[in-house]
Amino acid sequence: MTCKKVEGMQPRMENPAFVSPDARTGIGSICNTVNPGGIPPELREIVALRASQINGCSACVYAHVQNLRKAGESDERVAAVATWRQTPFFTDAERAALELAEKATRLSGRSADAVPDELWEQLSAHFDLQQLSVLILLTRVTSMFNCLNAVVRQPVGMSWS
């Protein structure tokens, strides 16, 4: 397979989250909360991958796929994240987390609660409040990095999320 360099895809600047020392400290603090927060690393990567797919961040999608492969996730599971509802590869807990990722990422244009009570009940059956906090923060931090990467044209293979 031959890969083609995409013209104009040089980063405009370093990711803004790392330019400002205060931003770096604040975002680093949130990341330090999310990473050891009682959610398995593979599930964190799957959730972040789904949010990045929705947001169209190629740099983050690439990074999360690579992280999942390094963690030993099967190609079937990694490839099926975008179509998780139609595949047998995910547990009920993972499905609830993926649906939360979708709901928390697609906030615009909604006409009802961002997270319906039925989904919250499913989430609560699988995750405690600490874990739910991590899943929510993870989804939003991922979306923030997706937006930052898009603005500065972060190329694939150089994501800072």
CSV table of N, CA and C in Angstrom, one decimal:
chain,number,residue,atom,x,y,z
A,1,MET,N,0.8,-1.2,0.0
A,1,MET,CA,0.0,0.0,0.0
A,1,MET,C,0.9,1.2,0.0
A,2,THR,N,0.6,2.2,-0.8
A,2,THR,CA,1.3,3.4,-0.9
A,2,THR,C,0.5,4.5,-0.3
A,3,CYS,N,1.1,5.3,0.6
A,3,CYS,CA,0.4,6.4,1.2
A,3,CYS,C,0.8,7.7,0.5
A,4,LYS,N,-0.2,8.6,0.3
A,4,LYS,CA,0.0,9.8,-0.4
A,4,LYS,C,0.1,11.0,0.7
A,5,LYS,N,1.0,11.8,0.5
A,5,LYS,CA,1.1,13.0,1.4
A,5,LYS,C,-0.1,13.9,1.0
A,6,VAL,N,-0.8,14.4,2.0
A,6,VAL,CA,-1.9,15.3,1.8
A,6,VAL,C,-1.3,16.8,1.8
A,7,GLU,N,-1.5,17.5,0.7
A,7,GLU,CA,-0.9,18.8,0.5
A,7,GLU,C,-1.6,19.7,1.5
A,8,GLY,N,-0.9,20.7,2.0
A,8,GLY,CA,-1.4,21.7,2.9
A,8,GLY,C,-1.7,21.1,4.3
A,9,MET,N,-1.3,19.9,4.6
A,9,MET,CA,-1.6,19.4,5.9
A,9,MET,C,-0.4,19.5,6.9
A,10,GLN,N,0.3,20.6,6.8
A,10,GLN,CA,1.3,20.8,7.9
A,10,GLN,C,0.6,21.6,9.0
A,11,PRO,N,0.9,21.3,10.2
A,11,PRO,CA,0.3,22.0,11.3
A,11,PRO,C,0.6,23.5,11.2
A,12,ARG,N,-0.5,24.3,11.6
A,12,ARG,CA,-0.3,25.7,11.6
A,12,ARG,C,0.5,26.2,12.8
A,13,MET,N,0.4,25.4,13.8
A,13,MET,CA,1.1,25.7,15.1
A,13,MET,C,1.0,24.5,16.0
A,14,GLU,N,1.8,24.6,17.1
A,14,GLU,CA,1.6,23.5,18.1
A,14,GLU,C,0.2,23.6,18.6
A,15,ASN,N,-0.3,22.5,19.1
A,15,ASN,CA,-1.6,22.4,19.6
A,15,ASN,C,-1.7,23.5,20.7
A,16,PRO,N,-2.8,24.4,20.7
A,16,PRO,CA,-2.9,25.4,21.6
A,16,PRO,C,-3.0,25.0,23.1
A,17,ALA,N,-3.4,23.7,23.3
A,17,ALA,CA,-3.4,23.2,24.7
A,17,ALA,C,-2.0,23.2,25.3
A,18,PHE,N,-1.0,23.2,24.4
A,18,PHE,CA,0.4,23.0,24.9
A,18,PHE,C,1.2,24.3,24.8
A,19,VAL,N,0.6,25.3,24.2
A,19,VAL,CA,1.3,26.6,24.1
A,19,VAL,C,1.2,27.4,25.3
A,20,SER,N,0.0,27.5,25.9
A,20,SER,CA,-0.1,28.3,27.2
A,20,SER,C,0.2,27.4,28.4
A,21,PRO,N,1.1,27.8,29.2
A,21,PRO,CA,1.4,27.0,30.4
A,21,PRO,C,0.1,26.8,31.3
A,22,ASP,N,-0.8,27.8,31.4
A,22,ASP,CA,-2.0,27.6,32.2
A,22,ASP,C,-2.9,26.6,31.6
A,23,ALA,N,-3.0,26.6,30.3
A,23,ALA,CA,-3.9,25.6,29.6
A,23,ALA,C,-3.3,24.2,29.7
A,24,ARG,N,-2.0,24.1,29.6
A,24,ARG,CA,-1.3,22.8,29.7
A,24,ARG,C,-1.6,22.3,31.1
A,25,THR,N,-1.5,23.1,32.1
A,25,THR,CA,-1.7,22.7,33.5
A,25,THR,C,-3.1,22.2,33.7
A,26,GLY,N,-4.1,23.0,33.3
A,26,GLY,CA,-5.5,22.7,33.5
A,26,GLY,C,-5.9,21.5,32.7
A,27,ILE,N,-5.5,21.4,31.5
A,27,ILE,CA,-5.9,20.2,30.7
A,27,ILE,C,-5.2,19.0,31.2
A,28,GLY,N,-3.9,19.2,31.6
A,28,GLY,CA,-3.2,18.0,32.1
A,28,GLY,C,-3.8,17.5,33.4
A,29,SER,N,-4.4,18.4,34.2
A,29,SER,CA,-5.1,18.0,35.4
A,29,SER,C,-6.3,17.1,35.1
A,30,ILE,N,-7.1,17.6,34.1
A,30,ILE,CA,-8.3,16.8,33.6
A,30,ILE,C,-7.8,15.4,33.1
A,31,CYS,N,-6.8,15.4,32.3
A,31,CYS,CA,-6.3,14.1,31.7
A,31,CYS,C,-5.8,13.2,32.8
A,32,ASN,N,-5.1,13.8,33.8
A,32,ASN,CA,-4.7,13.0,35.0
A,32,ASN,C,-5.8,12.4,35.8
A,33,THR,N,-7.0,13.0,35.7
A,33,THR,CA,-8.2,12.5,36.4
A,33,THR,C,-8.8,11.4,35.6
A,34,VAL,N,-8.8,11.6,34.3
A,34,VAL,CA,-9.5,10.6,33.4
A,34,VAL,C,-8.7,9.3,33.3
A,35,ASN,N,-7.4,9.4,33.1
A,35,ASN,CA,-6.6,8.2,32.8
A,35,ASN,C,-6.6,7.1,33.9
A,36,PRO,N,-6.5,7.4,35.2
A,36,PRO,CA,-6.6,6.3,36.2
A,36,PRO,C,-7.9,6.2,36.8
A,37,GLY,N,-9.0,6.7,36.2
A,37,GLY,CA,-10.3,6.8,36.8
A,37,GLY,C,-11.2,5.6,36.9
A,38,GLY,N,-10.6,4.4,36.8
A,38,GLY,CA,-11.4,3.2,37.0
A,38,GLY,C,-12.0,2.7,35.8
A,39,ILE,N,-11.7,3.2,34.6
A,39,ILE,CA,-12.2,2.7,33.4
A,39,ILE,C,-11.0,2.0,32.7
A,40,PRO,N,-11.2,0.8,32.2
A,40,PRO,CA,-10.1,0.1,31.5
A,40,PRO,C,-9.5,1.0,30.4
A,41,PRO,N,-8.2,1.0,30.2
A,41,PRO,CA,-7.6,1.8,29.1
A,41,PRO,C,-8.2,1.5,27.7
A,42,GLU,N,-8.6,0.2,27.4
A,42,GLU,CA,-9.1,-0.1,26.1
A,42,GLU,C,-10.5,0.5,26.0
A,43,LEU,N,-11.3,0.6,27.0
A,43,LEU,CA,-12.6,1.2,26.9
A,43,LEU,C,-12.4,2.7,26.8
A,44,ARG,N,-11.5,3.3,27.5
A,44,ARG,CA,-11.2,4.7,27.3
A,44,ARG,C,-10.9,5.0,25.8
A,45,GLU,N,-10.0,4.2,25.2
A,45,GLU,CA,-9.6,4.4,23.8
A,45,GLU,C,-10.8,4.2,22.9
A,46,ILE,N,-11.7,3.2,23.1
A,46,ILE,CA,-12.8,2.9,22.3
A,46,ILE,C,-13.8,4.1,22.3
A,47,VAL,N,-14.0,4.7,23.5
A,47,VAL,CA,-14.9,5.8,23.7
A,47,VAL,C,-14.3,7.0,23.0
A,48,ALA,N,-13.0,7.3,23.1
A,48,ALA,CA,-12.3,8.4,22.5
A,48,ALA,C,-12.3,8.2,21.0
A,49,LEU,N,-12.1,7.0,20.5
A,49,LEU,CA,-12.2,6.7,19.1
A,49,LEU,C,-13.5,7.1,18.5
A,50,ARG,N,-14.6,6.7,19.2
A,50,ARG,CA,-15.9,7.0,18.7
A,50,ARG,C,-16.2,8.5,18.6
A,51,ALA,N,-15.8,9.2,19.7
A,51,ALA,CA,-16.0,10.7,19.7
A,51,ALA,C,-15.2,11.3,18.5
A,52,SER,N,-14.0,10.8,18.3
A,52,SER,CA,-13.1,11.4,17.3
A,52,SER,C,-13.7,11.0,15.9
A,53,GLN,N,-14.3,9.9,15.7
A,53,GLN,CA,-14.9,9.5,14.4
A,53,GLN,C,-16.0,10.5,14.2
A,54,ILE,N,-16.9,10.7,15.2
A,54,ILE,CA,-18.0,11.6,15.0
A,54,ILE,C,-17.5,13.0,14.6
A,55,ASN,N,-16.5,13.5,15.3
A,55,ASN,CA,-16.0,14.8,15.1
A,55,ASN,C,-15.1,15.0,13.9
A,56,GLY,N,-14.8,13.8,13.2
A,56,GLY,CA,-14.0,13.9,12.0
A,56,GLY,C,-12.5,14.3,12.2
A,57,CYS,N,-12.0,13.9,13.3
A,57,CYS,CA,-10.6,14.3,13.6
A,57,CYS,C,-9.7,13.1,13.2
A,58,SER,N,-9.1,13.2,12.0
A,58,SER,CA,-8.3,12.1,11.5
A,58,SER,C,-7.0,11.9,12.3
A,59,ALA,N,-6.4,12.9,12.9
A,59,ALA,CA,-5.2,12.7,13.7
A,59,ALA,C,-5.6,11.9,15.0
A,60,CYS,N,-6.8,12.2,15.6
A,60,CYS,CA,-7.2,11.5,16.8
A,60,CYS,C,-7.6,10.0,16.5
A,61,VAL,N,-8.4,9.9,15.4
A,61,VAL,CA,-8.8,8.6,15.0
A,61,VAL,C,-7.6,7.7,14.8
A,62,TYR,N,-6.6,8.2,14.1
A,62,TYR,CA,-5.4,7.4,13.8
A,62,TYR,C,-4.7,7.0,15.1
A,63,ALA,N,-4.6,8.0,16.0
A,63,ALA,CA,-3.9,7.8,17.3
A,63,ALA,C,-4.7,6.7,18.2
A,64,HIS,N,-6.0,6.8,18.2
A,64,HIS,CA,-6.7,5.9,19.0
A,64,HIS,C,-6.7,4.5,18.5
A,65,VAL,N,-6.8,4.4,17.1
A,65,VAL,CA,-6.6,3.1,16.5
A,65,VAL,C,-5.3,2.5,16.8
A,66,GLN,N,-4.2,3.3,16.7
A,66,GLN,CA,-2.9,2.8,17.0
A,66,GLN,C,-2.8,2.3,18.5
A,67,ASN,N,-3.4,3.1,19.4
A,67,ASN,CA,-3.4,2.8,20.8
A,67,ASN,C,-4.1,1.5,21.1
A,68,LEU,N,-5.2,1.3,20.4
A,68,LEU,CA,-6.0,0.1,20.6
A,68,LEU,C,-5.3,-1.2,20.1
A,69,ARG,N,-4.6,-1.0,19.0
A,69,ARG,CA,-3.8,-2.1,18.4
A,69,ARG,C,-2.7,-2.5,19.4
A,70,LYS,N,-2.0,-1.4,19.9
A,70,LYS,CA,-0.9,-1.7,20.9
A,70,LYS,C,-1.4,-2.4,22.1
A,71,ALA,N,-2.7,-2.1,22.5
A,71,ALA,CA,-3.3,-2.7,23.7
A,71,ALA,C,-3.8,-4.1,23.4
A,72,GLY,N,-3.6,-4.6,22.1
A,72,GLY,CA,-4.0,-5.9,21.8
A,72,GLY,C,-5.5,-6.1,21.4
A,73,GLU,N,-6.2,-5.0,21.1
A,73,GLU,CA,-7.6,-5.1,20.7
A,73,GLU,C,-7.6,-5.8,19.3
A,74,SER,N,-8.6,-6.6,19.1
A,74,SER,CA,-8.8,-7.3,17.8
A,74,SER,C,-9.1,-6.3,16.7
A,75,ASP,N,-8.7,-6.6,15.5
A,75,ASP,CA,-9.1,-5.8,14.3
A,75,ASP,C,-10.6,-5.7,14.2
A,76,GLU,N,-11.3,-6.8,14.5
A,76,GLU,CA,-12.8,-6.8,14.4
A,76,GLU,C,-13.4,-5.7,15.3
A,77,ARG,N,-12.9,-5.6,16.5
A,77,ARG,CA,-13.5,-4.6,17.4
A,77,ARG,C,-13.1,-3.2,17.0
A,78,VAL,N,-11.8,-3.0,16.7
A,78,VAL,CA,-11.4,-1.7,16.3
A,78,VAL,C,-12.2,-1.2,15.0
A,79,ALA,N,-12.3,-2.1,14.1
A,79,ALA,CA,-13.0,-1.7,12.8
A,79,ALA,C,-14.5,-1.5,13.1
A,80,ALA,N,-15.0,-2.1,14.1
A,80,ALA,CA,-16.5,-2.0,14.3
A,80,ALA,C,-16.9,-0.9,15.2
A,81,VAL,N,-16.0,-0.1,15.7
A,81,VAL,CA,-16.4,1.0,16.7
A,81,VAL,C,-17.4,1.9,16.0
A,82,ALA,N,-17.2,2.2,14.8
A,82,ALA,CA,-18.2,3.2,14.1
A,82,ALA,C,-19.6,2.6,13.9
A,83,THR,N,-19.6,1.2,13.9
A,83,THR,CA,-20.9,0.6,13.7
A,83,THR,C,-21.2,-0.4,14.8
A,84,TRP,N,-20.9,0.0,16.0
A,84,TRP,CA,-21.0,-0.8,17.2
A,84,TRP,C,-22.4,-1.4,17.4
A,85,ARG,N,-23.4,-0.7,17.0
A,85,ARG,CA,-24.8,-1.2,17.3
A,85,ARG,C,-25.1,-2.4,16.4
A,86,GLN,N,-24.5,-2.6,15.3
A,86,GLN,CA,-24.8,-3.7,14.4
A,86,GLN,C,-23.8,-4.9,14.5
A,87,THR,N,-22.9,-4.8,15.5
A,87,THR,CA,-21.9,-5.9,15.6
A,87,THR,C,-22.0,-6.6,17.0
A,88,PRO,N,-21.5,-7.8,17.1
A,88,PRO,CA,-21.6,-8.6,18.4
A,88,PRO,C,-20.4,-8.4,19.2
A,89,PHE,N,-19.5,-7.5,18.9
A,89,PHE,CA,-18.1,-7.4,19.5
A,89,PHE,C,-18.0,-6.6,20.8
A,90,PHE,N,-19.1,-6.1,21.3
A,90,PHE,CA,-19.1,-5.2,22.5
A,90,PHE,C,-20.0,-5.7,23.6
A,91,THR,N,-19.5,-5.5,24.8
A,91,THR,CA,-20.3,-5.9,26.0
A,91,THR,C,-21.4,-4.9,26.2
A,92,ASP,N,-22.4,-5.2,27.1
A,92,ASP,CA,-23.4,-4.2,27.4
A,92,ASP,C,-22.8,-2.9,28.0
A,93,ALA,N,-21.8,-3.1,28.8
A,93,ALA,CA,-21.2,-1.9,29.4
A,93,ALA,C,-20.5,-1.0,28.4
A,94,GLU,N,-19.8,-1.7,27.4
A,94,GLU,CA,-19.2,-0.9,26.4
A,94,GLU,C,-20.2,-0.3,25.5
A,95,ARG,N,-21.3,-0.9,25.2
A,95,ARG,CA,-22.4,-0.3,24.4
A,95,ARG,C,-23.0,0.9,25.1
A,96,ALA,N,-23.2,0.8,26.4
A,96,ALA,CA,-23.7,2.0,27.1
A,96,ALA,C,-22.7,3.1,27.0
A,97,ALA,N,-21.4,2.8,27.2
A,97,ALA,CA,-20.4,3.9,27.1
A,97,ALA,C,-20.3,4.5,25.7
A,98,LEU,N,-20.4,3.7,24.7
A,98,LEU,CA,-20.3,4.2,23.3
A,98,LEU,C,-21.6,5.0,23.0
A,99,GLU,N,-22.7,4.6,23.5
A,99,GLU,CA,-23.9,5.5,23.3
A,99,GLU,C,-23.7,6.8,24.1
A,100,LEU,N,-23.2,6.8,25.3
A,100,LEU,CA,-22.9,8.0,26.0
A,100,LEU,C,-22.0,8.9,25.2
A,101,ALA,N,-20.9,8.3,24.6
A,101,ALA,CA,-20.0,9.1,23.8
A,101,ALA,C,-20.7,9.7,22.7
A,102,GLU,N,-21.6,9.0,22.0
A,102,GLU,CA,-22.3,9.6,20.9
A,102,GLU,C,-23.2,10.7,21.4
A,103,LYS,N,-24.0,10.5,22.4
A,103,LYS,CA,-24.9,11.5,22.9
A,103,LYS,C,-24.2,12.8,23.4
A,104,ALA,N,-23.0,12.6,24.1
A,104,ALA,CA,-22.3,13.7,24.6
A,104,ALA,C,-21.5,14.5,23.5
A,105,THR,N,-21.3,13.8,22.4
A,105,THR,CA,-20.6,14.4,21.3
A,105,THR,C,-21.5,15.2,20.4
A,106,ARG,N,-22.7,14.6,20.2
A,106,ARG,CA,-23.7,15.2,19.3
A,106,ARG,C,-24.7,16.0,20.1
A,107,LEU,N,-24.3,17.1,20.6
A,107,LEU,CA,-25.2,18.0,21.4
A,107,LEU,C,-26.0,18.9,20.6
A,108,SER,N,-25.5,19.4,19.5
A,108,SER,CA,-26.3,20.4,18.7
A,108,SER,C,-27.5,19.7,18.0
A,109,GLY,N,-28.5,20.5,17.9
A,109,GLY,CA,-29.7,20.0,17.1
A,109,GLY,C,-30.6,19.0,17.9
A,110,ARG,N,-30.3,18.8,19.2
A,110,ARG,CA,-31.2,17.9,19.9
A,110,ARG,C,-32.4,18.6,20.4
A,111,SER,N,-33.5,17.8,20.5
A,111,SER,CA,-34.8,18.3,21.0
A,111,SER,C,-35.2,17.7,22.3
A,112,ALA,N,-34.4,16.9,22.9
A,112,ALA,CA,-34.7,16.3,24.2
A,112,ALA,C,-33.4,16.3,25.0
A,113,ASP,N,-33.5,15.6,26.2
A,113,ASP,CA,-32.3,15.5,27.1
A,113,ASP,C,-31.1,15.0,26.3
A,114,ALA,N,-30.0,15.5,26.6
A,114,ALA,CA,-28.7,15.0,26.0
A,114,ALA,C,-28.6,13.5,26.2
A,115,VAL,N,-28.8,13.1,27.4
A,115,VAL,CA,-28.8,11.7,27.8
A,115,VAL,C,-30.1,11.3,28.4
A,116,PRO,N,-30.8,10.4,27.6
A,116,PRO,CA,-32.2,10.0,28.1
A,116,PRO,C,-32.0,9.2,29.4
A,117,ASP,N,-33.1,9.2,30.2
A,117,ASP,CA,-33.1,8.5,31.5
A,117,ASP,C,-32.8,7.0,31.3
A,118,GLU,N,-33.3,6.4,30.2
A,118,GLU,CA,-33.0,5.0,30.0
A,118,GLU,C,-31.5,4.7,29.8
A,119,LEU,N,-30.8,5.5,29.1
A,119,LEU,CA,-29.4,5.4,28.9
A,119,LEU,C,-28.7,5.6,30.3
A,120,TRP,N,-29.1,6.6,31.0
A,120,TRP,CA,-28.5,6.8,32.3
A,120,TRP,C,-28.6,5.6,33.2
A,121,GLU,N,-29.8,5.0,33.2
A,121,GLU,CA,-30.0,3.8,34.0
A,121,GLU,C,-29.1,2.6,33.5
A,122,GLN,N,-28.9,2.5,32.2
A,122,GLN,CA,-28.0,1.5,31.7
A,122,GLN,C,-26.6,1.8,32.2
A,123,LEU,N,-26.2,3.0,32.1
A,123,LEU,CA,-24.8,3.4,32.5
A,123,LEU,C,-24.6,3.2,34.0
A,124,SER,N,-25.6,3.5,34.8
A,124,SER,CA,-25.5,3.4,36.2
A,124,SER,C,-25.5,1.9,36.6
A,125,ALA,N,-26.0,1.0,35.8
A,125,ALA,CA,-25.9,-0.4,36.1
A,125,ALA,C,-24.5,-1.0,35.9
A,126,HIS,N,-23.7,-0.3,35.1
A,126,HIS,CA,-22.4,-0.8,34.8
A,126,HIS,C,-21.2,0.0,35.4
A,127,PHE,N,-21.5,1.3,35.7
A,127,PHE,CA,-20.4,2.2,36.2
A,127,PHE,C,-20.9,2.9,37.4
A,128,ASP,N,-19.9,3.1,38.3
A,128,ASP,CA,-20.2,3.9,39.5
A,128,ASP,C,-20.0,5.4,39.1
A,129,LEU,N,-20.3,6.3,40.1
A,129,LEU,CA,-20.3,7.7,39.8
A,129,LEU,C,-18.9,8.2,39.4
A,130,GLN,N,-17.8,7.7,40.0
A,130,GLN,CA,-16.5,8.0,39.6
A,130,GLN,C,-16.2,7.6,38.1
A,131,GLN,N,-16.6,6.4,37.8
A,131,GLN,CA,-16.4,6.0,36.4
A,131,GLN,C,-17.3,6.8,35.4
A,132,LEU,N,-18.5,7.1,35.8
A,132,LEU,CA,-19.4,7.9,34.9
A,132,LEU,C,-18.8,9.3,34.7
A,133,SER,N,-18.2,9.9,35.8
A,133,SER,CA,-17.5,11.1,35.7
A,133,SER,C,-16.4,11.1,34.7
A,134,VAL,N,-15.6,10.0,34.7
A,134,VAL,CA,-14.5,9.8,33.8
A,134,VAL,C,-15.0,9.7,32.4
A,135,LEU,N,-16.0,8.9,32.2
A,135,LEU,CA,-16.6,8.7,30.8
A,135,LEU,C,-17.0,10.1,30.2
A,136,ILE,N,-17.7,10.8,31.0
A,136,ILE,CA,-18.2,12.2,30.6
A,136,ILE,C,-17.0,13.1,30.3
A,137,LEU,N,-16.1,13.2,31.2
A,137,LEU,CA,-14.9,14.0,31.0
A,137,LEU,C,-14.1,13.6,29.8
A,138,LEU,N,-13.9,12.3,29.7
A,138,LEU,CA,-13.2,11.7,28.6
A,138,LEU,C,-13.8,12.1,27.2
A,139,THR,N,-15.1,12.0,27.1
A,139,THR,CA,-15.8,12.4,25.9
A,139,THR,C,-15.6,13.8,25.5
A,140,ARG,N,-15.7,14.7,26.5
A,140,ARG,CA,-15.6,16.1,26.3
A,140,ARG,C,-14.2,16.5,26.0
A,141,VAL,N,-13.2,16.0,26.8
A,141,VAL,CA,-11.8,16.3,26.5
A,141,VAL,C,-11.4,15.8,25.1
A,142,THR,N,-11.9,14.7,24.7
A,142,THR,CA,-11.6,14.2,23.4
A,142,THR,C,-12.1,15.1,22.3
A,143,SER,N,-13.4,15.6,22.5
A,143,SER,CA,-14.0,16.5,21.6
A,143,SER,C,-13.2,17.8,21.5
A,144,MET,N,-12.7,18.3,22.7
A,144,MET,CA,-11.9,19.5,22.7
A,144,MET,C,-10.6,19.3,21.9
A,145,PHE,N,-9.9,18.2,22.1
A,145,PHE,CA,-8.7,17.9,21.3
A,145,PHE,C,-9.1,17.8,19.8
A,146,ASN,N,-10.2,17.1,19.5
A,146,ASN,CA,-10.6,17.0,18.1
A,146,ASN,C,-10.8,18.4,17.5
A,147,CYS,N,-11.4,19.3,18.2
A,147,CYS,CA,-11.6,20.7,17.7
A,147,CYS,C,-10.3,21.4,17.5
A,148,LEU,N,-9.4,21.3,18.6
A,148,LEU,CA,-8.1,22.0,18.5
A,148,LEU,C,-7.3,21.5,17.3
A,149,ASN,N,-7.3,20.1,17.2
A,149,ASN,CA,-6.5,19.5,16.1
A,149,ASN,C,-7.0,20.0,14.7
A,150,ALA,N,-8.3,20.1,14.6
A,150,ALA,CA,-8.9,20.5,13.3
A,150,ALA,C,-8.5,22.0,13.0
A,151,VAL,N,-8.5,22.8,14.0
A,151,VAL,CA,-8.2,24.2,13.7
A,151,VAL,C,-6.8,24.4,13.3
A,152,VAL,N,-5.9,23.7,14.0
A,152,VAL,CA,-4.4,23.9,13.7
A,152,VAL,C,-3.9,22.9,12.6
A,153,ARG,N,-4.9,22.1,12.0
A,153,ARG,CA,-4.6,21.2,11.0
A,153,ARG,C,-3.5,20.1,11.4
A,154,GLN,N,-3.8,19.5,12.5
A,154,GLN,CA,-2.9,18.5,13.1
A,154,GLN,C,-2.8,17.3,12.1
A,155,PRO,N,-1.7,17.0,11.6
A,155,PRO,CA,-1.6,15.9,10.6
A,155,PRO,C,-1.7,14.5,11.3
A,156,VAL,N,-2.1,13.6,10.6
A,156,VAL,CA,-2.2,12.2,11.1
A,156,VAL,C,-0.8,11.7,11.5
A,157,GLY,N,-0.8,11.0,12.6
A,157,GLY,CA,0.5,10.6,13.2
A,157,GLY,C,1.1,11.5,14.1
A,158,MET,N,0.5,12.7,14.4
A,158,MET,CA,1.1,13.7,15.3
A,158,MET,C,0.1,14.2,16.3
A,159,SER,N,-0.9,13.4,16.7
A,159,SER,CA,-1.9,13.9,17.6
A,159,SER,C,-1.4,14.1,19.0
A,160,TRP,N,-1.9,15.1,19.7
A,160,TRP,CA,-1.5,15.3,21.0
A,160,TRP,C,-2.6,15.0,22.0
A,161,SER,N,-3.7,14.3,21.5
A,161,SER,CA,-4.8,14.0,22.4
A,161,SER,C,-4.4,12.8,23.3
